[in-house]
CSV table of C-alpha atoms in Angstrom, one decimal:
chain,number,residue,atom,x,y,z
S,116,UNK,CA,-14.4,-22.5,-7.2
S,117,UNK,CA,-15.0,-19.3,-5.3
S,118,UNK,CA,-15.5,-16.1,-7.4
S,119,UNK,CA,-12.8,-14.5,-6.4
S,120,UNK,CA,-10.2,-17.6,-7.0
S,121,UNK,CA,-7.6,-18.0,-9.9
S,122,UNK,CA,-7.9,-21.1,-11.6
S,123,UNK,CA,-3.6,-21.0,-11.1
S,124,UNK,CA,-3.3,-20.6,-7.1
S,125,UNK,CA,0.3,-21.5,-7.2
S,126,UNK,CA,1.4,-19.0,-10.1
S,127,UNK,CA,-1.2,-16.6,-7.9
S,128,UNK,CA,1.0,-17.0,-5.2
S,129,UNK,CA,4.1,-16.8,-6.6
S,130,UNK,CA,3.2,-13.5,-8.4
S,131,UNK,CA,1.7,-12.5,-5.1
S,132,UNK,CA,5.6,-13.3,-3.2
S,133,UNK,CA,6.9,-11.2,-6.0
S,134,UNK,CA,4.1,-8.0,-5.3
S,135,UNK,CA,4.6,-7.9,-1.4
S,136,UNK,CA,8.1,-7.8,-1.7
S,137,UNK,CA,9.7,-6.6,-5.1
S,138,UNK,CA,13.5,-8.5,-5.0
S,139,UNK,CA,16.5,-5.8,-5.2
S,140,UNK,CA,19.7,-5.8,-5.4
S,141,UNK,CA,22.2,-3.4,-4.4
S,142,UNK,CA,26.0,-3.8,-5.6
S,143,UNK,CA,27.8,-1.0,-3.6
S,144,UNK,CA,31.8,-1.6,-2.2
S,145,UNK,CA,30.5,1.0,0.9
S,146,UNK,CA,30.0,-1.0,3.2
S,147,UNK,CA,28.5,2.0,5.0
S,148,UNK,CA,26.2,3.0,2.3
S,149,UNK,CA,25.2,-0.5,1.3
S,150,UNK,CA,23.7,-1.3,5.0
S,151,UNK,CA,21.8,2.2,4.9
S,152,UNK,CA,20.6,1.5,1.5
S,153,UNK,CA,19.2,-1.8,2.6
S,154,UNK,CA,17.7,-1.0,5.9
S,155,UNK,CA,15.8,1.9,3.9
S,156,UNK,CA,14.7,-0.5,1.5
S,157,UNK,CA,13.4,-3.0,3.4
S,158,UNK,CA,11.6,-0.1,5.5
S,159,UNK,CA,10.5,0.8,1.9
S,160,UNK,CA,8.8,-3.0,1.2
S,161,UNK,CA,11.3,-4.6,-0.9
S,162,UNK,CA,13.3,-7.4,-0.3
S,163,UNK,CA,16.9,-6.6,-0.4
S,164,UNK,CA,19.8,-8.7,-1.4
S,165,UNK,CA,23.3,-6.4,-0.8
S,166,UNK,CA,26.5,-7.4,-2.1
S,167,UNK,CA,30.4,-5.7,-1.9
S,168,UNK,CA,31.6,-7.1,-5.2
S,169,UNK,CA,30.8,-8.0,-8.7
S,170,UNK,CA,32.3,-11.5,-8.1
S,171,UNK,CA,29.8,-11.9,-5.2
S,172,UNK,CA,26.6,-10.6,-7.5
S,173,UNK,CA,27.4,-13.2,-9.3
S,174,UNK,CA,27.5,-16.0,-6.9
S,175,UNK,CA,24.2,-14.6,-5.7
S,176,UNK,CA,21.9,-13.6,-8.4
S,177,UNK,CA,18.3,-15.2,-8.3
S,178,UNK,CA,17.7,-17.7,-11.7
S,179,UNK,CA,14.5,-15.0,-11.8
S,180,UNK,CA,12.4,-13.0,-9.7
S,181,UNK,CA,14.4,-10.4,-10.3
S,182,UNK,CA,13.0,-6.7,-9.8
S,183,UNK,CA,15.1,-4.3,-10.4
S,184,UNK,CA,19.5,-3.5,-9.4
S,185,UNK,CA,20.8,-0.2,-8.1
S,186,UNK,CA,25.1,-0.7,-9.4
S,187,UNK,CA,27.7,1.3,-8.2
S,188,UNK,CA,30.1,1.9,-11.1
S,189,UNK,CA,33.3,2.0,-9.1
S,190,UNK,CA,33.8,-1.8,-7.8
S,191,UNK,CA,37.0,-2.8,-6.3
S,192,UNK,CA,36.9,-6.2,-8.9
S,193,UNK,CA,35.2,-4.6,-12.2
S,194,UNK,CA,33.2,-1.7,-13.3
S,195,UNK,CA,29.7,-1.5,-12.5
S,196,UNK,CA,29.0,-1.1,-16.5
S,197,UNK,CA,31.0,-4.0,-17.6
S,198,UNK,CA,29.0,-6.0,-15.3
S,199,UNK,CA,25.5,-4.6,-15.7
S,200,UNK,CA,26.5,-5.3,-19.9
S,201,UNK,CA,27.4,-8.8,-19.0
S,202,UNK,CA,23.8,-9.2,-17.3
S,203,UNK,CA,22.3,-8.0,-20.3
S,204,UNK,CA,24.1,-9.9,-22.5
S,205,UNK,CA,22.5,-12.9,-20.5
S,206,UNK,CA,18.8,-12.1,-21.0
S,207,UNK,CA,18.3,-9.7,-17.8
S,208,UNK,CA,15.8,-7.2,-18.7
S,209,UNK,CA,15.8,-5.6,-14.5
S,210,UNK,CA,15.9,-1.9,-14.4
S,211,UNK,CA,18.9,-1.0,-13.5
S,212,UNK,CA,20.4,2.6,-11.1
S,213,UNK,CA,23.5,3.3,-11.5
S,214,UNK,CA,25.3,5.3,-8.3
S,215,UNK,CA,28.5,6.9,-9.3
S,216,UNK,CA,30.3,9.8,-7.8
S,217,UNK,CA,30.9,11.4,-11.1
S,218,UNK,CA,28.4,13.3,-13.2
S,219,UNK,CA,30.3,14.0,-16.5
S,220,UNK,CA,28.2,13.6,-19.4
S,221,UNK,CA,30.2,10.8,-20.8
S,222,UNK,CA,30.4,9.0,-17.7
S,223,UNK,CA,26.5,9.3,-17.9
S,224,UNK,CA,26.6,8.6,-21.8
S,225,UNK,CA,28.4,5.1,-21.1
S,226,UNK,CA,25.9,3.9,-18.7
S,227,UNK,CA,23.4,4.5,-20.3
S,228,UNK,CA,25.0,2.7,-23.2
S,229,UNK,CA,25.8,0.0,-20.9
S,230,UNK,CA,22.6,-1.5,-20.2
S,231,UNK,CA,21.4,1.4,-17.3
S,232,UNK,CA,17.9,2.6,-17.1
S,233,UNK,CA,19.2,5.6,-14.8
S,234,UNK,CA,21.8,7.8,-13.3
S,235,UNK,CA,22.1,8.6,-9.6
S,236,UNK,CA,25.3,11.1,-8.7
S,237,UNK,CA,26.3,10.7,-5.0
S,238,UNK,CA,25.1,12.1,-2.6
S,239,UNK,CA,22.1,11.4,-3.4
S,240,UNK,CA,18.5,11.3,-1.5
S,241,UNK,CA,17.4,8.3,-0.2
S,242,UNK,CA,13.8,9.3,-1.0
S,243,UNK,CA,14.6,10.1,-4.9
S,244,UNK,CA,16.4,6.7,-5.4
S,245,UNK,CA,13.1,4.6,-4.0
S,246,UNK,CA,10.8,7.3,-6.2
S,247,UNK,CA,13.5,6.2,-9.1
S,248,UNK,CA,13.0,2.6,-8.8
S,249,UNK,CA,9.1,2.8,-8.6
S,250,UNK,CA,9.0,4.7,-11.3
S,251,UNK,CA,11.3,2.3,-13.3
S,252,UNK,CA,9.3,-1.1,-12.2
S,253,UNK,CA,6.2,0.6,-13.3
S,254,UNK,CA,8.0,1.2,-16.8
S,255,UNK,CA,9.6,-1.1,-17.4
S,256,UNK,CA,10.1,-4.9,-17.3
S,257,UNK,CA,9.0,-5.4,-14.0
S,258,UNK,CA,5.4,-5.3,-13.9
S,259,UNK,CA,4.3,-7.2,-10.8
S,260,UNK,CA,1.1,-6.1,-10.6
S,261,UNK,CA,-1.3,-8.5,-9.1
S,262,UNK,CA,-4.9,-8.4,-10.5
S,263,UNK,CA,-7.7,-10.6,-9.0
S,264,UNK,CA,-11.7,-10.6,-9.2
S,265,UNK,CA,-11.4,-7.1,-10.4
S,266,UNK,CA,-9.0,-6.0,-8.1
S,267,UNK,CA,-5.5,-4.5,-9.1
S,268,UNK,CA,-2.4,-3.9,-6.6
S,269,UNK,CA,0.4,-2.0,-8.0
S,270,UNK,CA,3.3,-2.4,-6.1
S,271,UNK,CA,4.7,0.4,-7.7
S,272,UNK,CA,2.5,2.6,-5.8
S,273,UNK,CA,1.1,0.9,-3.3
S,274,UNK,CA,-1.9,0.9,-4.7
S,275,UNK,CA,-5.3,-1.2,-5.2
S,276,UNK,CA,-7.9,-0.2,-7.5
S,277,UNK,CA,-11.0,-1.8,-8.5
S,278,UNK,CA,-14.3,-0.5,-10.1
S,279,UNK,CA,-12.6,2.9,-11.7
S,280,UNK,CA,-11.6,3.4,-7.8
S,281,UNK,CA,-8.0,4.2,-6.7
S,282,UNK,CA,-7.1,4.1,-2.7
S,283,UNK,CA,-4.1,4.2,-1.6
S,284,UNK,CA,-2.1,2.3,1.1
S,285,UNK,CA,0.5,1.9,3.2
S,286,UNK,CA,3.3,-0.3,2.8
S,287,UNK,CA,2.2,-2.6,5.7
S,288,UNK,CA,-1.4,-2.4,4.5
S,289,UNK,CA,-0.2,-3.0,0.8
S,290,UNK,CA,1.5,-6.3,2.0
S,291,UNK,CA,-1.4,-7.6,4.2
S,292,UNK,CA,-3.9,-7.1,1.5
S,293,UNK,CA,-1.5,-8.9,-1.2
S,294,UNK,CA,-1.3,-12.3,1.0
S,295,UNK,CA,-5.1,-12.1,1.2
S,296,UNK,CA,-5.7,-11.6,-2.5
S,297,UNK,CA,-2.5,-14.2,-3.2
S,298,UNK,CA,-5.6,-16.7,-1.7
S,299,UNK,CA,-9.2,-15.4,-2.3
S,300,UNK,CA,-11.6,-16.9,-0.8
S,301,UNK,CA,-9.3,-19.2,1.4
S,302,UNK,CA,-8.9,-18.4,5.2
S,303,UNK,CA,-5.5,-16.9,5.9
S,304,UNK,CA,-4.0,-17.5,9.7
S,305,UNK,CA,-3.4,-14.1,11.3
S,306,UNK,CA,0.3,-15.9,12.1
S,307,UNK,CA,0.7,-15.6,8.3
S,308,UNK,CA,-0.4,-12.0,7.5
S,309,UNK,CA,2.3,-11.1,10.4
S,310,UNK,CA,5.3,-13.0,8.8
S,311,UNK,CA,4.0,-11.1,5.4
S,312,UNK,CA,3.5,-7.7,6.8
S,313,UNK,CA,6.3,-7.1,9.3
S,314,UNK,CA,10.0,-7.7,9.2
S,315,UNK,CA,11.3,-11.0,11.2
S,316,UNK,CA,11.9,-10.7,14.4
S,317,UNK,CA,9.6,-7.4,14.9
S,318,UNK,CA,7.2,-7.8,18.0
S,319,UNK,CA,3.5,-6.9,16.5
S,320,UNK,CA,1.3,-7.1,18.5
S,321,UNK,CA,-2.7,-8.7,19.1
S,322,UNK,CA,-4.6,-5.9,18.1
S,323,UNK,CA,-2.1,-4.3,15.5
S,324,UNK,CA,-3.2,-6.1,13.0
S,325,UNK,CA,-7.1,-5.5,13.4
S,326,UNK,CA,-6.3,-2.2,13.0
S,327,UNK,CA,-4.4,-3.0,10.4
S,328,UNK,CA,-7.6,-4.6,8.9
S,329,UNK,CA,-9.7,-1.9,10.2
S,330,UNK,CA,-7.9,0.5,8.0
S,331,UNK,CA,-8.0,-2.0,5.2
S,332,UNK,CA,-11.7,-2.9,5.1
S,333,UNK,CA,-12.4,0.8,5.3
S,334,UNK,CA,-10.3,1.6,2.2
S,335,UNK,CA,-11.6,-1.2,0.2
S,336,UNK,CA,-15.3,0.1,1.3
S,337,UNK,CA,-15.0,2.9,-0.9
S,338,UNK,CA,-14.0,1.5,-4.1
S,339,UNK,CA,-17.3,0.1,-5.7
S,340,UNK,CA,-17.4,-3.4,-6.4
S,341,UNK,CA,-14.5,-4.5,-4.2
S,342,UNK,CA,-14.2,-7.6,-2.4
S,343,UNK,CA,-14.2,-7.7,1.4
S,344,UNK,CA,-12.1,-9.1,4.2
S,345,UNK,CA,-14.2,-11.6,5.9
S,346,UNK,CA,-12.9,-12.8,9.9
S,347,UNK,CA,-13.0,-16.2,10.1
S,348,UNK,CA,-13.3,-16.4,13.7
S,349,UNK,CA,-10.6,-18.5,15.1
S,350,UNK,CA,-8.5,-18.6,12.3
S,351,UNK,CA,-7.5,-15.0,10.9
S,352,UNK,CA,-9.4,-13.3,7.8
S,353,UNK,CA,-10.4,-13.9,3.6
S,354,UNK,CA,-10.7,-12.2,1.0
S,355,UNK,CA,-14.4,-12.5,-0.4
């Protein structure tokens, strides 16, 4: 076995899945809002599932995998509480961000009571909802963190540490550098770092993700003790 390798590869990878792209879901009835809330998101590195309704949450909630919701409390078929207190009330322990429109302390009071880890009053900043739900995966329940021969990546902060070392990166670089540690020691096809790095559909092209790697191999040089990304010519690079 190389020194780098888990003796679980498949639970590696799956825990891996979950660190390059944390799964959210927003419930919002805007259909405005709810498609600028999930391009931003996606630009942000999480995977995004969007839905209008509480009926359709419910026809489209993962069995797990789960990383956090952001609710609106005003739904056209329930309120946001009532449902977020039904998801609790079935074992869900994802942070949850309430959206509302109304900032009365009881309105706050209830949600909280309800199940919700936080309180956002429209209009809002995009910027302080995605620092909101970092801070709330890092708390809470949804601790994805992927740690491998010594080498941590917090997808709260899109970080990796190793050695004492912090460096931080770039959500591109955060994702390339999961797939490779989702496999040490195995040879991963540049095809494969793309589909993990960039949105489908994007163009990327030959020498974006050298650079990429470039950037990569450069951060992980100054963190003592850290592995580094081999090429394997022909095929695309390893993390050794």
């Amino acid at each position: 076995m190389h020194p780098l390798a888990a003796p679980e590869a498949s639970s590696q990878r799956d825990t891996a899945r979950d660190v390059i792209d944390p799964h959210v879901i927003v419930l919002e009835d805007d259909a405005e809002l709810r498609v600028l809330l999930t391009r931003g998101l996606r630009e942000e590195g999480f995977t995004v599932t969007a839905v209008g309704s509480a009926a359709e949450l419910l026809a489209r909630l993962p069995p797990e995998g789960l990383s956090a919701l952001v609710v609106d409390i005003g739904l056209p078929d329930a309120d946001g509480r009532d449902v977020v207190q039904a998801l609790r009330a079935q074992g869900s322990a994802a942070p949850v961000i309430f959206l509302t429109a109304r900032d009365a302390l009881p309105d706050r009071l209830s949600g909280f009571a309800a199940g919700g880890d936080d309180y956002l009053t429209k209009p809002f900043a995009f910027a302080e909802l995605v620092a909101r739900l970092r801070a709330l995966m890092r708390r809470g329940g949804a601790d994805l963190s992927l740690e491998v021969g010594g080498l941590r990546l917090d997808p709260g902060t899109h970080a990796v540490s190793c050695g004492g070392g912090t460096a931080e990166l770039t959500p591109t670089e955060f994702r390339i550098l999961a797939r490779l540690a989702s496999t040490p020691g195995d040879a991963v096809r540049r095809r494969q770092l793309v589909e993990a790095a960039w949105p489908h559909g994007a163009i990327v092209h030959d020498n974006t993700l050298d650079v990429y790697i470039a950037r990569l191999r450069r951060k992980l040089a100054a963190l003592p003790a850290a592995p580094e990304i081999a090429t394997v010519h022909g095929v695309g690079y390893s993390l050794r």
